[in-house]
Tab-separated table of C-alpha atoms and ligand atoms in Angstrom:
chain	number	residue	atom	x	y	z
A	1008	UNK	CA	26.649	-8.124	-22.808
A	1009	UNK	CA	26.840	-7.690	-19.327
A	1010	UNK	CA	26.744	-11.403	-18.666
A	1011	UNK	CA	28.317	-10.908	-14.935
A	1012	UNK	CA	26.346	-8.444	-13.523
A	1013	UNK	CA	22.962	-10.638	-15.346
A	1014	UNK	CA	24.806	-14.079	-13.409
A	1015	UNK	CA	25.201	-11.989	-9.674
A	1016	UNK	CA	21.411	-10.229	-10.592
A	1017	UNK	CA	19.911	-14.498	-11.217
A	1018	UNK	CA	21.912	-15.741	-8.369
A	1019	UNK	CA	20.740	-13.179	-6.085
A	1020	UNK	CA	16.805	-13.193	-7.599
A	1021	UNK	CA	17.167	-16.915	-6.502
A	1022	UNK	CA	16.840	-15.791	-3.355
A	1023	UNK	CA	19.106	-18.434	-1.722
A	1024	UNK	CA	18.436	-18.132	1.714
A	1025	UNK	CA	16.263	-14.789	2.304
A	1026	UNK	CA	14.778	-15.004	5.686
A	1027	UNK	CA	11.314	-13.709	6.086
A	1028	UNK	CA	8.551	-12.776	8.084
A	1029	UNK	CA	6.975	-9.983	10.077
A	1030	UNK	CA	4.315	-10.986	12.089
A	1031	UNK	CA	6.867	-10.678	15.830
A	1032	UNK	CA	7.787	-7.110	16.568
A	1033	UNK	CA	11.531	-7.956	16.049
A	1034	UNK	CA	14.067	-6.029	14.351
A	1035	UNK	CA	13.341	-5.027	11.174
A	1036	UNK	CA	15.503	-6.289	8.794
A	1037	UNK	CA	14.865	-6.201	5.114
A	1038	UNK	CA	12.216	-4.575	3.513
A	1039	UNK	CA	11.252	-4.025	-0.456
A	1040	UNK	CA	10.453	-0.988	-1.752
A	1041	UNK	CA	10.070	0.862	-5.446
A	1042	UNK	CA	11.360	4.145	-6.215
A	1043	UNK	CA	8.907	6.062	-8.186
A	1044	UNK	CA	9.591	6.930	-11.584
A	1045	UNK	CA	8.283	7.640	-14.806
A	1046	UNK	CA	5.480	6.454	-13.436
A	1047	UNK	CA	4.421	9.420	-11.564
A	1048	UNK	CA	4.028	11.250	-15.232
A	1049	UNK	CA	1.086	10.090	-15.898
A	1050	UNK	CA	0.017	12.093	-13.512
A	1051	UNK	CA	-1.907	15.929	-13.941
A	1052	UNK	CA	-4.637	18.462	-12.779
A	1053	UNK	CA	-7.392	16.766	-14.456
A	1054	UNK	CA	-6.822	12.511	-13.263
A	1055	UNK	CA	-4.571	12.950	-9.494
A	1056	UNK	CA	-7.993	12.116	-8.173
A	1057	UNK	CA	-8.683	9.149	-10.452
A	1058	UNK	CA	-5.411	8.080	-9.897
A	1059	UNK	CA	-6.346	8.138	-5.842
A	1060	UNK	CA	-3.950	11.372	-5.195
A	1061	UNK	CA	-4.314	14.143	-3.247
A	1062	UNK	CA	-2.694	16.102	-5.499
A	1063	UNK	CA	-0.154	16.585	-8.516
A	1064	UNK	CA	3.219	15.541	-7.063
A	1065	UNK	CA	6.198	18.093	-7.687
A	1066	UNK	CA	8.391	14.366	-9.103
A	1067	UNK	CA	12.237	15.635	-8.627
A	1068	UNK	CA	11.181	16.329	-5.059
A	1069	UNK	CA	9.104	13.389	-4.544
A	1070	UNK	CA	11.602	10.825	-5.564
A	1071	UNK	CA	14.107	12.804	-3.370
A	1072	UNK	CA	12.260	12.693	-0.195
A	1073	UNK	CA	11.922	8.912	-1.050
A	1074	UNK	CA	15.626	8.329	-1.430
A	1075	UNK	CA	16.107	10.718	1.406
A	1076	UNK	CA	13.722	7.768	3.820
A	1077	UNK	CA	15.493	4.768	2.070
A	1078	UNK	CA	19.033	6.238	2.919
A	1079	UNK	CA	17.122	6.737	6.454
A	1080	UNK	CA	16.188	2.994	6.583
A	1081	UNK	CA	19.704	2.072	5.364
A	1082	UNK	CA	21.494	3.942	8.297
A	1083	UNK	CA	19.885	1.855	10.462
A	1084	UNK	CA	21.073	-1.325	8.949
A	1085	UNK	CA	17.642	-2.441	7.335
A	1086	UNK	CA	18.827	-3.756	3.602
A	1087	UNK	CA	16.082	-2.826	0.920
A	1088	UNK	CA	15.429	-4.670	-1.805
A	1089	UNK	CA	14.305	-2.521	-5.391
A	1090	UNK	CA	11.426	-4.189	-6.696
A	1091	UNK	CA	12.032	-3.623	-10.067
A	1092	UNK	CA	15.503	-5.649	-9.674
A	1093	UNK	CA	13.428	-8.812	-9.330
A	1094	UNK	CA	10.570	-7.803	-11.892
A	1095	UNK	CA	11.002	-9.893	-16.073
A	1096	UNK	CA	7.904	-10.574	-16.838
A	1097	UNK	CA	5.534	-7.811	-15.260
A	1098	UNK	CA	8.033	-4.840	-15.985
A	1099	UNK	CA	6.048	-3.080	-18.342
A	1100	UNK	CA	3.110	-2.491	-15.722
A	1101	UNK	CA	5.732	-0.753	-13.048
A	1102	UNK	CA	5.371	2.141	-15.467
A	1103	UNK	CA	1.662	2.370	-15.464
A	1104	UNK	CA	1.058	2.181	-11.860
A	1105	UNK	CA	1.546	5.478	-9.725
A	1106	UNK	CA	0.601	4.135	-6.732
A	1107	UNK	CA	2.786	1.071	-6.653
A	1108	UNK	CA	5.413	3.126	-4.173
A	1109	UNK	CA	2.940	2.173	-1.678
A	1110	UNK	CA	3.922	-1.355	-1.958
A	1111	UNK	CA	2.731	-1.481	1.662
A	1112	UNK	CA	-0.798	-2.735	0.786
A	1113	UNK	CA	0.098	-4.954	-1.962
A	1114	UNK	CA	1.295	-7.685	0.414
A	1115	UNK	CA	1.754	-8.914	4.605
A	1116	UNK	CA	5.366	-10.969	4.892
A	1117	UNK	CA	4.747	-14.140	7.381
A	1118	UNK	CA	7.299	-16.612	8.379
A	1119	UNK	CA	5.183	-18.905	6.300
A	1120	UNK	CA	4.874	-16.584	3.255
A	1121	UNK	CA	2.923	-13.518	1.705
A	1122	UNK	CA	-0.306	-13.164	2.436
A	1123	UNK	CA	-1.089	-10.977	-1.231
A	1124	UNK	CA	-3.660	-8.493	-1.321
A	1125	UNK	CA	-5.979	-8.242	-4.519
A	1126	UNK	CA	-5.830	-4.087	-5.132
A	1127	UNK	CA	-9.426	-2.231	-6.107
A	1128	UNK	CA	-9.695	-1.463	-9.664
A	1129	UNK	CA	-9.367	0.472	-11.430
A	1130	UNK	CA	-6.629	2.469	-10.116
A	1131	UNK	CA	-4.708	0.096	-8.149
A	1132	UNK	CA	-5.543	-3.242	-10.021
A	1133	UNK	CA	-2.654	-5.832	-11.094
A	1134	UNK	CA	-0.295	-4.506	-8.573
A	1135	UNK	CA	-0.187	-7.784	-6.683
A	1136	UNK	CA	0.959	-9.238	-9.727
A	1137	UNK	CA	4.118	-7.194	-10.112
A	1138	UNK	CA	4.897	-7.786	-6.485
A	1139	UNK	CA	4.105	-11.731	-6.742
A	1140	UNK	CA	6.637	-11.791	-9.379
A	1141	UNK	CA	9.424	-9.942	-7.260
A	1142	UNK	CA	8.565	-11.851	-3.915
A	1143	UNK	CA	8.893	-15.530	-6.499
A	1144	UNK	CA	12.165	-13.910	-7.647
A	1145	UNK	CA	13.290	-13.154	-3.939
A	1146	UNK	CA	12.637	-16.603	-3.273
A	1147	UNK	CA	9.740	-15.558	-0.573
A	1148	UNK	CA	6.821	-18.046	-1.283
A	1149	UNK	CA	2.959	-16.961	-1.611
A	1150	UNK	CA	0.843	-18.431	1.447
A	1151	UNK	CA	-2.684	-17.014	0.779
A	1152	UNK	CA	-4.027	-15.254	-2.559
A	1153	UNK	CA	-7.256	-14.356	-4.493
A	1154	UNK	CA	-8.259	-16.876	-6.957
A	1155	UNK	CA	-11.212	-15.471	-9.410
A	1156	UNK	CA	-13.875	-13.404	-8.044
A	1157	UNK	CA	-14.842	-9.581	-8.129
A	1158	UNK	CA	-14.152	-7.699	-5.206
A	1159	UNK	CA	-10.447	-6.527	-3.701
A	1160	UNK	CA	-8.770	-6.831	-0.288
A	1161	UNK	CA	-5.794	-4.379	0.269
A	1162	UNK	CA	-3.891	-5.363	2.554
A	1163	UNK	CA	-3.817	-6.383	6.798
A	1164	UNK	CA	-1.590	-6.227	9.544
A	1165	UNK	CA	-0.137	-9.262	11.218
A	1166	UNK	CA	0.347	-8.543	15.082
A	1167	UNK	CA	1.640	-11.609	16.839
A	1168	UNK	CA	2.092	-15.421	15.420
A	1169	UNK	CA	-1.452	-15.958	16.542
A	1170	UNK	CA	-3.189	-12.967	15.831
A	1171	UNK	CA	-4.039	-11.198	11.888
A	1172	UNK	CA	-6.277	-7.741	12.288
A	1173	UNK	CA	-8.301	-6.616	9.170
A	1174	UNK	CA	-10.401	-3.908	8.684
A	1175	UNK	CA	-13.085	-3.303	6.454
A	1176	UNK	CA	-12.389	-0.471	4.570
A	1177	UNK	CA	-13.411	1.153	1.356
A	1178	UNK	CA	-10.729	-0.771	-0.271
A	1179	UNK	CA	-12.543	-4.245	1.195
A	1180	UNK	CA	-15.433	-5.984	-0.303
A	1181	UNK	CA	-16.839	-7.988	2.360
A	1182	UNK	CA	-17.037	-11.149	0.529
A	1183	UNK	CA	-13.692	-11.119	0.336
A	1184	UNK	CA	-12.881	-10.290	4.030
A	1185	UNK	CA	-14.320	-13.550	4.864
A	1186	UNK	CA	-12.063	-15.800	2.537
A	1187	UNK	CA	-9.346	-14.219	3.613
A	1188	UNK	CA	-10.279	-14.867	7.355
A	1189	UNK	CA	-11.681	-18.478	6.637
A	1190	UNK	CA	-7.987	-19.214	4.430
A	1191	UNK	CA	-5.777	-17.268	7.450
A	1192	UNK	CA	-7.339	-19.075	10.099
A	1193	UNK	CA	-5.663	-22.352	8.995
A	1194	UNK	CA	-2.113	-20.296	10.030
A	1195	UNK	CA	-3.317	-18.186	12.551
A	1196	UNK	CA	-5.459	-18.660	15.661
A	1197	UNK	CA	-7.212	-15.513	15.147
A	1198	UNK	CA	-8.522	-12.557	13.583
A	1199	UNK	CA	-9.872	-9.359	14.757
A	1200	UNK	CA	-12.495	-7.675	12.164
A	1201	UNK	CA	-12.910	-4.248	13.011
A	1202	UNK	CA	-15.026	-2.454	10.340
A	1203	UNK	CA	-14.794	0.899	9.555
A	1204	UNK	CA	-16.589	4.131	7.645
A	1205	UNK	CA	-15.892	3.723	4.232
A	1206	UNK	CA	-13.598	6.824	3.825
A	1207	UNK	CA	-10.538	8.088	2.111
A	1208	UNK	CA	-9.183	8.681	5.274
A	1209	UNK	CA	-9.614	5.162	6.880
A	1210	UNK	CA	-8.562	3.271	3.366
A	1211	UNK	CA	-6.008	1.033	4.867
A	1212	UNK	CA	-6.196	-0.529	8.320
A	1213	UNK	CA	-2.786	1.061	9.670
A	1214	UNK	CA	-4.750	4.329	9.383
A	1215	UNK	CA	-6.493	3.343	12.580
A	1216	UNK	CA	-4.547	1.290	14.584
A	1217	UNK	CA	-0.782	-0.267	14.694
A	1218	UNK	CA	2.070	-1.571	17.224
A	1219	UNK	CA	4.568	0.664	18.383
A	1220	UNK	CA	5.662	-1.810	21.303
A	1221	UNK	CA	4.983	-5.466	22.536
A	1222	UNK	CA	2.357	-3.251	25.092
A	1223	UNK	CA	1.879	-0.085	22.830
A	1224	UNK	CA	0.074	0.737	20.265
A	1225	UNK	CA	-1.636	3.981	18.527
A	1226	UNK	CA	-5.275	3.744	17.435
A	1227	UNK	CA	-8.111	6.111	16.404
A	1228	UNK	CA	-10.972	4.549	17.907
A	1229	UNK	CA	-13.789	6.368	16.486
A	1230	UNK	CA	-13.462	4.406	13.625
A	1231	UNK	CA	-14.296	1.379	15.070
A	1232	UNK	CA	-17.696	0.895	14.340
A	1233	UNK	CA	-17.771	-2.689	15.188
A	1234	UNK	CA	-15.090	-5.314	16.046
A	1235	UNK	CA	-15.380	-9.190	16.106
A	1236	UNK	CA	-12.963	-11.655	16.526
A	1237	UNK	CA	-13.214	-14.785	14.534
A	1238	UNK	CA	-11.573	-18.157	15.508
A	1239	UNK	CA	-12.144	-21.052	13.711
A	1240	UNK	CA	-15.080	-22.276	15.689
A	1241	UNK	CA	-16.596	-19.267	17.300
A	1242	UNK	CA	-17.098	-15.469	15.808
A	1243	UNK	CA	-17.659	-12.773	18.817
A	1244	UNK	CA	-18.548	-9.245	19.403
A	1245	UNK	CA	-15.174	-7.564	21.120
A	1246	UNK	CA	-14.637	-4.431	22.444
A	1247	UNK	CA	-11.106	-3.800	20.775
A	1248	UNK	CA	-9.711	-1.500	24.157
A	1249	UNK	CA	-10.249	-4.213	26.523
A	1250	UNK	CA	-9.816	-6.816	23.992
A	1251	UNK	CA	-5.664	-5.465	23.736
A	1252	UNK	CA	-5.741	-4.579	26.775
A	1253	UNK	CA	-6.340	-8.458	28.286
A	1254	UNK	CA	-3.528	-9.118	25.736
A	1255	UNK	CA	-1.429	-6.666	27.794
A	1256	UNK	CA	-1.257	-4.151	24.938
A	1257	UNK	CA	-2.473	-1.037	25.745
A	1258	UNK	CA	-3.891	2.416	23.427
A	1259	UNK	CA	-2.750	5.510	23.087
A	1260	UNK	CA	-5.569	7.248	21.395
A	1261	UNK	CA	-4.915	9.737	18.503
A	1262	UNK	CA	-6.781	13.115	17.900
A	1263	UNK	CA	-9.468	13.604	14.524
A	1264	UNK	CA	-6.945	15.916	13.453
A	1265	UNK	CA	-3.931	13.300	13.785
A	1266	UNK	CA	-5.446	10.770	12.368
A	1267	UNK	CA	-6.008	12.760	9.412
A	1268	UNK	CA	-2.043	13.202	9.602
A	1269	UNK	CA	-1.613	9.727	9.633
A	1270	UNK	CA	-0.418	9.390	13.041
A	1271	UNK	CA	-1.361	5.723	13.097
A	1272	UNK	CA	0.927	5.021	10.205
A	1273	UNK	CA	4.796	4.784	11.268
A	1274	UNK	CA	7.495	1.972	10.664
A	1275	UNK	CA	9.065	0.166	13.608
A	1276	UNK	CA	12.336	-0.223	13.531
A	1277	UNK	CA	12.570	-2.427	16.751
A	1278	UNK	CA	10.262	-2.472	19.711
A	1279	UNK	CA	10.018	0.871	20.723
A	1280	UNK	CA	11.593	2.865	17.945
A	1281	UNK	CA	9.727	4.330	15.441
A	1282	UNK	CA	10.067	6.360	12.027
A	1283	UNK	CA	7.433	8.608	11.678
A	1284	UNK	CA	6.364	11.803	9.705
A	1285	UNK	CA	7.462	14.868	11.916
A	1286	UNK	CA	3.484	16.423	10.723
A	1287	UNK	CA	1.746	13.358	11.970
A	1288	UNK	CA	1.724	13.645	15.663
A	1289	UNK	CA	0.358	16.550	18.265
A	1290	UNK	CA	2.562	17.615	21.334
A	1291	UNK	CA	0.880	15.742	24.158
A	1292	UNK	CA	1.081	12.361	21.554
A	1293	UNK	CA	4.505	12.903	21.206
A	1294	UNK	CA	5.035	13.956	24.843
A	1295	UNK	CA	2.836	10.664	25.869
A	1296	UNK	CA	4.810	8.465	23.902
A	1297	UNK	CA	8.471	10.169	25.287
A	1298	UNK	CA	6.759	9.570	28.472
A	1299	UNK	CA	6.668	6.002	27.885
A	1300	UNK	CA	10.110	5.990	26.510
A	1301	UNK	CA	9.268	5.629	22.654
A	1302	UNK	CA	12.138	6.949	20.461
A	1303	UNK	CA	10.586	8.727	16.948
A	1304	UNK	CA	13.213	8.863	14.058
A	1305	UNK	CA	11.571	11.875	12.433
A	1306	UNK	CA	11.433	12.502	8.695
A	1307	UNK	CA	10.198	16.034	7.221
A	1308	UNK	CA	7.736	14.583	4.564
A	1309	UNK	CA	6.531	17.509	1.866
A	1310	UNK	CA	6.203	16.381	-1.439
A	1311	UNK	CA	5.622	12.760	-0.328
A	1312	UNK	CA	2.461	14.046	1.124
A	1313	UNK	CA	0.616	14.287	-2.558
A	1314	UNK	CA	-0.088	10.520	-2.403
A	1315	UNK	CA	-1.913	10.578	0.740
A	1316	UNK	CA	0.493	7.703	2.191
A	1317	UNK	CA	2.879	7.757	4.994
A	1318	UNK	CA	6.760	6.168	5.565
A	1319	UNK	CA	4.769	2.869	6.108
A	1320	UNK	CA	2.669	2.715	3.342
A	1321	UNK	CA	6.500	2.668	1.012
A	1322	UNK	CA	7.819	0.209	2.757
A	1323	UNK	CA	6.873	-3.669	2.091
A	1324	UNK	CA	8.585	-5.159	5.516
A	1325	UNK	CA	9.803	-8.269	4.435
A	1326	UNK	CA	11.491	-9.697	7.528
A	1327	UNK	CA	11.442	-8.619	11.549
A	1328	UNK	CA	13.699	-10.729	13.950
A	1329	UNK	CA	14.502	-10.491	17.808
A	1330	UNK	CA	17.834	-11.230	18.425
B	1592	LIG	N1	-1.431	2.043	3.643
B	1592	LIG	C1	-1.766	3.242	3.236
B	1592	LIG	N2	-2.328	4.065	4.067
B	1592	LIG	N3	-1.542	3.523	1.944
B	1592	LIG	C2	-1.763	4.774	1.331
B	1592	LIG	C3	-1.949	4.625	-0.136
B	1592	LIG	C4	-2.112	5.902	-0.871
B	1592	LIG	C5	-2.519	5.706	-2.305
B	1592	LIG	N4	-2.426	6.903	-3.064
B	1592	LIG	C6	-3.935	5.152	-2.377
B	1592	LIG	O1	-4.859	5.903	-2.235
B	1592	LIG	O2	-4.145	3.999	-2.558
């Protein structure tokens, strides 16, 4: 009955020893990630929209392109972990969730735990659940979650030990924003709040901004429409350029038409390195960023591109280190 392979799958869902967190621009490490399947099924001309698609995805190619990026990831000595290896309970739900390939905004990994996102209903609800359940299994403990209450937070981006930026998007409810910051400020020293129009195109905050480098980072700045920093005392009015740039970290700004692309939305493999769609980024971006000695690890996405999500949004980091 397969008793073996079930003794090596529970000694390995204990987790012994995983080592997590993302918030340093290390190395990346491990990540998790779930490769579509019947899932995407449910999916046809009359609910892609419903189901928060841009379109009907051609499967045998999508789940190709995805293997194709995971054997990408695995050439470069990041391990991946299959969600659905560490899902009992909540298996059942993997199959009614097309969007939970973007495992990106289910969950942030800190050195202190997951920060878990509550996803919008109705087409992304419960998916924290399913990842809770793998992250317990991994062994990763939950630091902050949603207890009760209507409204949904997907997702934020840790950028230093100190320093959490969320943005209100139409995937936010405000109400919810300000848990979040009021339960994150007890591990971090701040938070940058950046909110911005409540559009498709801005639905997660690494649409608009996120770290290439220690110093480097890609942002669409027309979509901030206002940006405070909280600290646990004080709440200010910042002007997110010079903000970053006091920090030392300084913009390249993306075009409308790039950010549209996603251009904002790339995996780090280590400071400086990058895998990125080949359709996201403009000549004089890429030039700028060659310029500044930025390597891209390209990947051809085509039918990937039907969920509206980039390499990123697949890929649940789970652990960055510097060596
Ligand atoms: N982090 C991201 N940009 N994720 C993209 C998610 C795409 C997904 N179809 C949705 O609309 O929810």
């Amino acid at each position: 009955m397969g008793c073996e392979i079930d003794e090596l799958k529970r000694a390995e869902k204990a987790g012994s020893g995983i080592i997590y967190g993302c918030e340093e621009l290390g190395r990346l490490k491990s990540v998790m990630m779930h490769t579509p399947g019947e899932e995407l099924s449910l999916l046809n001309e009359s609910n892609y929209k419903y189901w928060l698609y841009d379109k009907v995805p051609e499967i045998s190619g999508y789940v190709k392109e995805h293997r194709g990026y995971q054997e990408l990831l695995e050439s470069s000595d990041v391990r991946i972990y299959e969600l659905e290896d560490y899902v009992d309970e909540n298996i059942d739900l993997i199959t009614k969730m097309p969007n939970l390939t973007f495992l990106h905004d289910t969950a942030a990994i800190s050195r202190k735990g997951a920060i878990l996102s509550r996803m919008r209903p109705p087409a992304r609800e419960k998916e924290e659940l399913v990842v809770k359940e793998a992250l317990n299994n991994l062994g990763i403990p939950i630091l902050s979650e949603f207890n009760g209450g209507q409204g949904f937070f997907e997702g934020c981006l840790l950028l230093s030990k100190e320093t959490v930026f969320v943005a209100d998007t139409e995937r936010h409810t405000y109400p919810f924003i300000k848990e979040f910051i009021s339960n994150v400020l007890k591990d971090f020293s701040e938070v940058i709040y950046v909110r911005v129009p409540k559009a498709r195109r801005y639905m997660h905050p690494d649409t608009v901004f996120n770290r290439i480098r220690e110093d480097l980072s890609l942002a669409y700045l027309p979509a901030f429409k206002e940006t405070c920093l909280f600290t646990e005392n004080s709440i200010e009015k910042i002007d997110f350029k010079a903000f970053m740039h006091e920090k030392g970290m300084e913009i390249i700004s993306v075009s409308d038409s790039e950010q549209r692309r996603l251009a904002c939305s790339f995996v780090p493999l280590e400071s400086g390195t990058i895998f990125h769609y080949d359709t996201a980024l403009d000549h004089k971006t890429r030039k700028d960023l060659e310029n500044e000695g930025i390597e891209i690890i390209s990947f051809h996405p085509d039918a990937l591109l039907a969920g509206g999500g980039s390499l990123r949004c697949h890929t649940l980091r789970l652990c960055r280190r510097k060596n």
